[in-house]
Coordinates of C-alpha atoms (C1' of nucleotides) in Angstrom, one line a residue:
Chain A
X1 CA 0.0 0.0 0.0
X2 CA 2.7 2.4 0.6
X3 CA 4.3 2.2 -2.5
X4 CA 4.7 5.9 -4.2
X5 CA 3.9 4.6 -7.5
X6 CA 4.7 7.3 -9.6
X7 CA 2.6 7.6 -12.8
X8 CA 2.6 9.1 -15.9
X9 CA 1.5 12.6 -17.4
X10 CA 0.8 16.3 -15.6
X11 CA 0.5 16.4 -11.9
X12 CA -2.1 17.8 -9.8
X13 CA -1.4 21.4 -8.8
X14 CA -1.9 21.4 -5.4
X15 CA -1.8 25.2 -5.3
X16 CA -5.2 24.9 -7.1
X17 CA -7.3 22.9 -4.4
X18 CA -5.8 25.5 -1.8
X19 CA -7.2 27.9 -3.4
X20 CA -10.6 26.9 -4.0
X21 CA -10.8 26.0 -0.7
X22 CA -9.8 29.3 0.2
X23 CA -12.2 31.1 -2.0
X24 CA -15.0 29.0 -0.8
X25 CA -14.5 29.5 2.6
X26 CA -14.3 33.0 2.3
X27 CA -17.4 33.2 -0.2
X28 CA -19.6 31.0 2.2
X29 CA -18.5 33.2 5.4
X30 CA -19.3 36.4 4.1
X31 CA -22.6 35.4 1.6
X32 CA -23.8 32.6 2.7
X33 CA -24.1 28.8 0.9
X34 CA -26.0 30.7 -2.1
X35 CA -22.9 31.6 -3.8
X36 CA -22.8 30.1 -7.2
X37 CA -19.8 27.6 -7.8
X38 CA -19.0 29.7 -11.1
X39 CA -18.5 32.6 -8.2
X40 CA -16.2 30.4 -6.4
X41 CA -14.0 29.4 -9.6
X42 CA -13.7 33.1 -10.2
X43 CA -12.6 34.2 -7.4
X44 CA -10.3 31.1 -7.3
X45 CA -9.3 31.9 -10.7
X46 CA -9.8 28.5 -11.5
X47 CA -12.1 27.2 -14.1
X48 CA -15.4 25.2 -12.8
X49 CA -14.6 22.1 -14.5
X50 CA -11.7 22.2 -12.3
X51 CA -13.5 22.3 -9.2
X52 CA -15.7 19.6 -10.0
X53 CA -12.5 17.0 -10.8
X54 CA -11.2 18.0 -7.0
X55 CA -14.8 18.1 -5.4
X56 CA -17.9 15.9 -7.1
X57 CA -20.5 18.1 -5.5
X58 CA -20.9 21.4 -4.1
X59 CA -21.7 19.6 -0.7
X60 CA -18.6 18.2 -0.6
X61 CA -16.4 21.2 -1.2
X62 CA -18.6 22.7 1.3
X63 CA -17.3 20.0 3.9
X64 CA -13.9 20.3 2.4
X65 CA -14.0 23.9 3.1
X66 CA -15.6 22.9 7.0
X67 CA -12.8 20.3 7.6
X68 CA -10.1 22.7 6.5
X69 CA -11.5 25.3 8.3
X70 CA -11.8 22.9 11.7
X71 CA -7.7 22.3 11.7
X72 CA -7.5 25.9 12.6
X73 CA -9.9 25.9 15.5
X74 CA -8.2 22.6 16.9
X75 CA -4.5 24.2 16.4
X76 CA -6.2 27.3 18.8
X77 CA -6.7 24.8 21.3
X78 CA -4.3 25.4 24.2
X79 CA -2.5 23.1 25.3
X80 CA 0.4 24.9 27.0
X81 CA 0.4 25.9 30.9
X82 CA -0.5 22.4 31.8
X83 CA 2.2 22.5 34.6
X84 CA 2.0 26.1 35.6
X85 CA 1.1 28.1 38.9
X86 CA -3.1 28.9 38.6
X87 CA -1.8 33.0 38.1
X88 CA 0.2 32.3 35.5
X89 CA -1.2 29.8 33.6
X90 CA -4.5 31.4 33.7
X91 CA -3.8 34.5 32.3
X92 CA -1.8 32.7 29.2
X93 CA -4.9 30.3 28.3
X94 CA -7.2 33.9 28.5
X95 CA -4.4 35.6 26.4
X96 CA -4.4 33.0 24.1
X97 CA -8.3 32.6 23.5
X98 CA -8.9 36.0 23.2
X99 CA -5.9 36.8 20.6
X100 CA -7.6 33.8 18.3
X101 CA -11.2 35.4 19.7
X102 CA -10.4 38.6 18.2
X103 CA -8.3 37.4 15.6
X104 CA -11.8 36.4 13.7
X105 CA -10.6 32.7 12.6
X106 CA -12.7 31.3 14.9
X107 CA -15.7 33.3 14.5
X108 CA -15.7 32.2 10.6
X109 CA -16.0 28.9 11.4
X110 CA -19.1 29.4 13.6
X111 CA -20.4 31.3 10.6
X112 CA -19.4 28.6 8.4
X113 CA -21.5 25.8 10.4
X114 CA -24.5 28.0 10.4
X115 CA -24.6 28.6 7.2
X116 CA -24.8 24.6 6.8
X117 CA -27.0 23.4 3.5
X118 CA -29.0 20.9 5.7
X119 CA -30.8 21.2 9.2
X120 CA -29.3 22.5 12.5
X121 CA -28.1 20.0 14.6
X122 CA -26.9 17.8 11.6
X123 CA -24.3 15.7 12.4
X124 CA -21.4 17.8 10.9
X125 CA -22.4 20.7 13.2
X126 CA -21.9 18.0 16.2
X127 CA -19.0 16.4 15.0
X128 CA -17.0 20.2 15.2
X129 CA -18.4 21.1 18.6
X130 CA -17.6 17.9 20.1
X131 CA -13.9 18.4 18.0
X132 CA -13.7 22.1 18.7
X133 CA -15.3 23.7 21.6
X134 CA -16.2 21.6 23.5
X135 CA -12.5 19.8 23.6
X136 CA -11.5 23.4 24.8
X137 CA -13.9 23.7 27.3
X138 CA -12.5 20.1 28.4
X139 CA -9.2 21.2 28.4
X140 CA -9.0 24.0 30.6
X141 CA -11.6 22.0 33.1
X142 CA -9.1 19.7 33.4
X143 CA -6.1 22.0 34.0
X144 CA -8.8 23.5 36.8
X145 CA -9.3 20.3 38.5
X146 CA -5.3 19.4 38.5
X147 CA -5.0 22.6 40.3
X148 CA -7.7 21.5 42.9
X149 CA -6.0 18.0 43.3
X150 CA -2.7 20.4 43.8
X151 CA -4.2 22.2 46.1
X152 CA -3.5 25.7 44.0
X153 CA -7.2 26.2 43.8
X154 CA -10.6 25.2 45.1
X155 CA -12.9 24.5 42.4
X156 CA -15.7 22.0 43.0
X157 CA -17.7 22.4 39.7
X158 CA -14.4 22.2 37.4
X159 CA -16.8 22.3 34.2
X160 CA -19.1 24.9 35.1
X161 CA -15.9 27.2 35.6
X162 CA -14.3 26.6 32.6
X163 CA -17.7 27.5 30.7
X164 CA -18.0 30.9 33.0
X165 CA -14.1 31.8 32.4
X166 CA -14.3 31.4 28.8
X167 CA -17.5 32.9 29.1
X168 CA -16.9 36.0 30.5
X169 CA -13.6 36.6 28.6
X170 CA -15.6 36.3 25.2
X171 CA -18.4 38.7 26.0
X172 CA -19.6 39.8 22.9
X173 CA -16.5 39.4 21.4
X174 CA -17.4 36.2 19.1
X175 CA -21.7 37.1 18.5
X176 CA -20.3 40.4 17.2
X177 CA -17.6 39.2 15.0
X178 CA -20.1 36.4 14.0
X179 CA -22.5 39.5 12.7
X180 CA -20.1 41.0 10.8
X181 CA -19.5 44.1 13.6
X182 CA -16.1 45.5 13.8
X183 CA -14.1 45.0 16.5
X184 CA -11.1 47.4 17.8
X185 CA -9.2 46.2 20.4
X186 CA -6.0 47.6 21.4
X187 CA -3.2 44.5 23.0
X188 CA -3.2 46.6 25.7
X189 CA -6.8 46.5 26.0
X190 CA -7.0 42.7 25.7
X191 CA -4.2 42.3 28.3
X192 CA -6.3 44.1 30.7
X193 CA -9.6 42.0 30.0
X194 CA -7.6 39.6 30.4
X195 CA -5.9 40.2 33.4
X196 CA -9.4 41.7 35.0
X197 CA -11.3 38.0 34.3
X198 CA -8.1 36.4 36.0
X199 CA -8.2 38.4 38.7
X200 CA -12.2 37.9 39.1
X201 CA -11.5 34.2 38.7
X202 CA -9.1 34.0 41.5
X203 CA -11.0 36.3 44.3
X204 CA -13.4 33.1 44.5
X205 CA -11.1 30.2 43.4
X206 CA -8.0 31.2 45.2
X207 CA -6.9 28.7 47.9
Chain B
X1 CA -55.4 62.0 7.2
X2 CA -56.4 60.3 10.1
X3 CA -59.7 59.4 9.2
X4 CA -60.6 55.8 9.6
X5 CA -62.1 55.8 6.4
X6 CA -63.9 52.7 6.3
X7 CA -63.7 50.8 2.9
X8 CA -65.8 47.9 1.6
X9 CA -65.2 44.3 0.7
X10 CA -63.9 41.7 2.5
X11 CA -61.2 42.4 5.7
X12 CA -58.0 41.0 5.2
X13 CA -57.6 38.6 8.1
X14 CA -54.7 39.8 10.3
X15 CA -54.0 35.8 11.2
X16 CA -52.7 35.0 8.0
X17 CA -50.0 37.6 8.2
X18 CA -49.2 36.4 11.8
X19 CA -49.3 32.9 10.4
X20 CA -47.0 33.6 7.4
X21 CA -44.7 35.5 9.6
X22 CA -44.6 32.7 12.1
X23 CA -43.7 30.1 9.3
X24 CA -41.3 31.9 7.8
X25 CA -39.1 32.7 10.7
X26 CA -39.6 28.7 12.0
X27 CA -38.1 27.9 8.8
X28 CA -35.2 30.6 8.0
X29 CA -34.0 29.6 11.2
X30 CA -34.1 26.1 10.8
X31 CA -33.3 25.5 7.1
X32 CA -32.2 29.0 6.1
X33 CA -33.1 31.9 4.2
X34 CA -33.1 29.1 1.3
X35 CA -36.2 27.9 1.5
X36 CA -38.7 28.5 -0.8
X37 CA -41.9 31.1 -0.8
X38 CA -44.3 27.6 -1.8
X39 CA -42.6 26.1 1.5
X40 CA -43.7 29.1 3.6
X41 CA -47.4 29.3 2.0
X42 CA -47.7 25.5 2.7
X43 CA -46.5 25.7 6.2
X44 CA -48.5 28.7 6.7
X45 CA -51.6 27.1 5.4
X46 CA -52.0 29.9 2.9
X47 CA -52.0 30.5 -0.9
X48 CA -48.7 31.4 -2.3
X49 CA -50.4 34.8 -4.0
X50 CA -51.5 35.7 0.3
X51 CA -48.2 36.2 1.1
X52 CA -47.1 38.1 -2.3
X53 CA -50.3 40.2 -1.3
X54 CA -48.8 40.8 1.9
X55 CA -45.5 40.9 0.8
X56 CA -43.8 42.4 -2.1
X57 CA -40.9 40.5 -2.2
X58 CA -39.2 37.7 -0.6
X59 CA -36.7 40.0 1.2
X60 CA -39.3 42.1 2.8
X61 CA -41.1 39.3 4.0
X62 CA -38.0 38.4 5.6
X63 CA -37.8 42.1 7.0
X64 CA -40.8 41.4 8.7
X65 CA -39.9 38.7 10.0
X66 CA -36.8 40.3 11.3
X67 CA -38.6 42.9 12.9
X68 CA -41.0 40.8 14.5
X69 CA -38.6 38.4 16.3
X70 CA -36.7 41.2 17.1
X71 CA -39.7 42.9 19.7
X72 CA -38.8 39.9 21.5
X73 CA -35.5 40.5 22.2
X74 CA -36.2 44.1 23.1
X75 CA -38.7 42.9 25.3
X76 CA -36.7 40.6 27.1
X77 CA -34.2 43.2 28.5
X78 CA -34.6 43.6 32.0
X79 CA -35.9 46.5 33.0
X80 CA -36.3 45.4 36.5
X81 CA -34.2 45.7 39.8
X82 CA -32.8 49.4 39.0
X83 CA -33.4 50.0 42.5
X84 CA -32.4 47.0 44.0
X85 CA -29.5 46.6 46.7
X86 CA -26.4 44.4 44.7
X87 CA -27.4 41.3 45.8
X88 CA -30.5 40.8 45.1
X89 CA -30.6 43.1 41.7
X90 CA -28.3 40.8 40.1
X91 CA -29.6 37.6 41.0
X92 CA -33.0 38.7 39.3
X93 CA -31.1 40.0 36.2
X94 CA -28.9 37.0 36.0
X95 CA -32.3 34.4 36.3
X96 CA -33.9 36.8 33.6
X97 CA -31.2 36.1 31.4
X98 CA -30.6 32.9 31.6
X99 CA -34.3 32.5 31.2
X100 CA -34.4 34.1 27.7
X101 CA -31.4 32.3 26.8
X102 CA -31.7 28.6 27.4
X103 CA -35.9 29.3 26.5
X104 CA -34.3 29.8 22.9
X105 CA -36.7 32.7 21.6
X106 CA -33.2 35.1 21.8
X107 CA -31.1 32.5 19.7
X108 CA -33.3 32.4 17.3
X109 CA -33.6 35.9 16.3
X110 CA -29.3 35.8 16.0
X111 CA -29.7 32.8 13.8
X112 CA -32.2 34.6 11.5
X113 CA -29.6 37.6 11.5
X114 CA -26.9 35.4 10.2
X115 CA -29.2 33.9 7.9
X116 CA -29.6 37.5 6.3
X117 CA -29.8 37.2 2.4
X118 CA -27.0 40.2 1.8
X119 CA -23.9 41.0 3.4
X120 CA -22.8 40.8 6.9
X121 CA -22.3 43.7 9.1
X122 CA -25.4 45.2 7.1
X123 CA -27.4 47.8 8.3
X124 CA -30.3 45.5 9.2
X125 CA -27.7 44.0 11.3
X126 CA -25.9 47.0 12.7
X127 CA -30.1 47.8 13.6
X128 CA -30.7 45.1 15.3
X129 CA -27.6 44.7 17.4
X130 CA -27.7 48.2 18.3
X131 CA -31.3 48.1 19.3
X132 CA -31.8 44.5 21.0
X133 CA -28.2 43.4 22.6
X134 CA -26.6 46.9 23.7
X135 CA -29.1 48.2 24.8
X136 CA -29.7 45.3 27.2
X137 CA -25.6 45.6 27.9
X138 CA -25.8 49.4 28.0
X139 CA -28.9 48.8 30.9
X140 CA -26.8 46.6 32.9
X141 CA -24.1 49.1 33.0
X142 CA -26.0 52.0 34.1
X143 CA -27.1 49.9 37.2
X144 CA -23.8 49.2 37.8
X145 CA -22.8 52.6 37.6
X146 CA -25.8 53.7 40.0
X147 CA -24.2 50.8 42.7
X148 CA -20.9 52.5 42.0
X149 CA -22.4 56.2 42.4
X150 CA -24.4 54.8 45.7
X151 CA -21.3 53.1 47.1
X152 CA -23.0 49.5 47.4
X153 CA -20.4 48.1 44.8
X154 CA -16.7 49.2 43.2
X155 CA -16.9 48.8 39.6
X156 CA -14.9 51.6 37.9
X157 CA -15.2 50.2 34.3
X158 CA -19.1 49.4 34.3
X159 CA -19.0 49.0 30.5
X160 CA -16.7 45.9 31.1
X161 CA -18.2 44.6 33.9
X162 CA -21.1 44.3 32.4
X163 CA -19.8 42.7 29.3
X164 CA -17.9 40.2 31.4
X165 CA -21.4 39.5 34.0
X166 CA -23.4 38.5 31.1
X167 CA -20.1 37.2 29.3
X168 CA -20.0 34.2 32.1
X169 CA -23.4 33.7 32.8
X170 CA -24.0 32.8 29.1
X171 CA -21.2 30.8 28.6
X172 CA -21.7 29.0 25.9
X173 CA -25.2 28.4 26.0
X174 CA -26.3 30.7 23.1
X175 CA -23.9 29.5 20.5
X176 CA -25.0 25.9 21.1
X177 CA -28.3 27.1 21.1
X178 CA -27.7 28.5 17.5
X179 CA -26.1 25.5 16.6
X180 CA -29.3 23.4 17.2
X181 CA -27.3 21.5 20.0
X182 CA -30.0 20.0 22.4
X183 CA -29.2 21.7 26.2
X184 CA -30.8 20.6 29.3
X185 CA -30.7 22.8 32.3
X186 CA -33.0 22.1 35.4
X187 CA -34.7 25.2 37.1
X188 CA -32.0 24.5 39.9
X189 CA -28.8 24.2 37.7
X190 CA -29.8 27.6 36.2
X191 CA -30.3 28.6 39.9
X192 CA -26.9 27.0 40.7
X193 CA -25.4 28.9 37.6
X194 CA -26.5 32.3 38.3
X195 CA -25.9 32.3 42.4
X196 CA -22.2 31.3 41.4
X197 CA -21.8 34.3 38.9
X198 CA -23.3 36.6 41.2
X199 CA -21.0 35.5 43.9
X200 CA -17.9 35.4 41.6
X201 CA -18.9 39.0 40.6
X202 CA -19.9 40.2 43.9
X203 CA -16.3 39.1 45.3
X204 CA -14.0 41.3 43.4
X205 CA -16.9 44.6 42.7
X206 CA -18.4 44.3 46.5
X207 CA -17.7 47.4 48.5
Chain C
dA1 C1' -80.1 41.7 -3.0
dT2 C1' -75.2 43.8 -4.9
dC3 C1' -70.7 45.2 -4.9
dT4 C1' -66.1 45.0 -3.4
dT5 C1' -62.1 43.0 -1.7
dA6 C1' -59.6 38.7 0.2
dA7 C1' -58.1 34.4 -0.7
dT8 C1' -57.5 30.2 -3.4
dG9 C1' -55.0 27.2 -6.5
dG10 C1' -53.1 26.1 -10.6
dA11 C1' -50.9 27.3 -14.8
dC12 C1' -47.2 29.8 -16.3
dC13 C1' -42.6 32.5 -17.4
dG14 C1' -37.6 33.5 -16.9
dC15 C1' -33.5 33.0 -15.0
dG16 C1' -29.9 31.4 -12.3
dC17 C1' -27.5 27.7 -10.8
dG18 C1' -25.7 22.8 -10.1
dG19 C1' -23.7 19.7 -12.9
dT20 C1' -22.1 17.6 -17.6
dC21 C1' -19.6 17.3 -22.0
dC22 C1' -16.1 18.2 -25.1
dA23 C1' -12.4 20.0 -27.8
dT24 C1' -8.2 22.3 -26.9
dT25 C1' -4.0 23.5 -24.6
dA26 C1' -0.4 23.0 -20.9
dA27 C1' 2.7 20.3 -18.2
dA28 C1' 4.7 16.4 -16.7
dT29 C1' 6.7 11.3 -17.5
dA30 C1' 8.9 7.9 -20.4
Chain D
dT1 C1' 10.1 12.5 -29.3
dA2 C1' 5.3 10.4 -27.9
dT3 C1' 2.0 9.7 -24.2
dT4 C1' -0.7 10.6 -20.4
dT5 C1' -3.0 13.5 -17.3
dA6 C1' -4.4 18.5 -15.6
dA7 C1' -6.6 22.4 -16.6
dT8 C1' -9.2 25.5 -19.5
dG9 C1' -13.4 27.7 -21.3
dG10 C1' -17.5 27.6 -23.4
dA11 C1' -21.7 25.4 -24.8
dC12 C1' -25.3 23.0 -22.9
dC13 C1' -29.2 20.6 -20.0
dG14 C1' -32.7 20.4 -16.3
dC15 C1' -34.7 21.9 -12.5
dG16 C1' -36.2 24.6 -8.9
dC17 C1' -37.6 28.9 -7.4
dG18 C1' -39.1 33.9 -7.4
dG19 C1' -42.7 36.2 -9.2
dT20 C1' -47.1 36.9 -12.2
dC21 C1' -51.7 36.0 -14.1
dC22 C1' -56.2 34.6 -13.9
dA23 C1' -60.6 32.4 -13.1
dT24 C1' -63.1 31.1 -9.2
dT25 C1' -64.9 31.2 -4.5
dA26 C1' -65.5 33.2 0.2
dA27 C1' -66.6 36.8 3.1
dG28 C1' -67.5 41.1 4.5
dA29 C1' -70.0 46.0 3.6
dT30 C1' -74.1 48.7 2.0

DNA sequence: ATCTTAATGGACCGCGCGGTCCATTAAATA
DNA sequence: TATTTAATGGACCGCGCGGTCCATTAAGAT
């Protein structure tokens, strides 16, 4: 099975897909699943034929463009501070998820799965929270309760905190980037959200 | 120009515009503003040529809609507890909110945003945002403020707070909501959930 | 009674879009 | 070189949907 097997003739240009992809995803975010696939190849500068001998159907490029799109939200996933002080660690997981928060990548996604061709609920939508948010939400509960085993914290309800920390450091931050609103936030203005929510979290955590 | 002026014929029957309007925002939230006008006028239990009576074009149909759904939201914002002592105040805001939010009707209305035919960040959307979710932020701040002014609480960026109060009491409960994932709260959890924001907030703003 | 308007349902039009086909050209292997 | 495959672009099909028309029926007003 592993054998490379070359073959003959012209290769694939794997620029291409990327770029469809890339189009898509941008297309779908901003107007919807109603863009035409001629709009797509356009924008990809790409010819449609080409797009149906990388995708058979527009569903499919439309999952392509979800799975893609997926990776990113995944990667944002932190999985640093596992070992560090409550303070500390803290206030790098809140810098980190509001820099991706704010950074929109995350937000396009969300607009991506709701502008799914099929019903709400539909088992792609699950398959990405369960992947996505939800494995966040997982991750910093467990770096909550290791601090309660440790003795750092006291957090009886290590899931519901996670949800209210992410929580209040989002806001409105991701329903407003979701809607299209601008959003201008100064580093210096995320560092303190940040460091306010931290500081919030600990006066009740705190050992 | 006021006269009443009454006409003859036949009355139109203000329940088939409720009914139209109540079918059409069931399904652009469900399935998207894709679906067609025959869909509507079946699930309506009207004639297609009703609604094009009522309605002079798909997109102002959806208007309607829009504006309908969206006297909920503006009716939902608390308007309660501006005299209340800290304590209390927020609790009842807190249990408001979560109310509106896990019942769903709130959700809905930011799905049929999103679902919006045009662009994003569109005037309809700048509207609505403006008119339903600020001003229910804006509200919570001026309380704050008034707790600050009275001395009953420290909160010298009410604008944050506020953002951050509702921030962790939602959690993630409206974008799973939009994403048509089931959730299952208990009068009690929601209880449990708001008494342990009130007290995470009370511990760094109490005076 | 008569008149006027609402509402129906079905036929119909036009167009845009998903998807296919094909002849031609470009790039890679042998 | 010859051969194989990628990619192009343009013509084309079918269908679904927004929107219109119309003849008929129902329900008020006078």
């Amino acid at each position: 099975m592993g054998a490379p097997r070359r073959c003959r003739g012209r290769r694939p240009d794997p620029a291409k897909r990327a770029a469809i992809v890339e189009a898509a995803s941008a297309l779908f975010c901003s107007h919807g699943y109603g863009v035409s696939m001629e709009t797509v190849a356009a924008a990809a500068g790409v010819s449609k034929q080409t797009i149906y001998n990388l995708f058979s159907t527009k569903e499919q490029l439309f999952g392509a463009v979800v799975a893609s799109r997926s990776e990113l939200i995944v990667a944002a996933i932190p999985t640093t501070a596992e070992t560090l002080a409550p303070a500390t660690g803290l206030l790098r997981i809140a810098g980190e998820y509001l820099r991706v928060m704010v950074g929109g990548q995350v937000p396009v996604v969300y607009r991506l799965m709701l502008a799914t061709p099929g019903e709400t609920g539909s088992d792609l939508i699950r398959a990405f929270y369960d992947n996505g948010p939800k494995r966040g939400l997982g991750h910093l509960a467990h770096y909550l309760a290791g601090c309660d085993a440790a003795g750092s914290l006291r957090v009886p309800d290590p899931a519901l905190a996670a949800e209210c920390f992410f929580g209040m450091l989002n806001g409105q931050i991701l329903i407003r980037n979701m809607l299209g609103l601008q959003e201008s936030w100064t580093p210096e203005e995320l560092e303190a959200k940040a460091r306010y929510c931290v500081d919030m979290f600990l006066a009740t955590h705190g050992a």
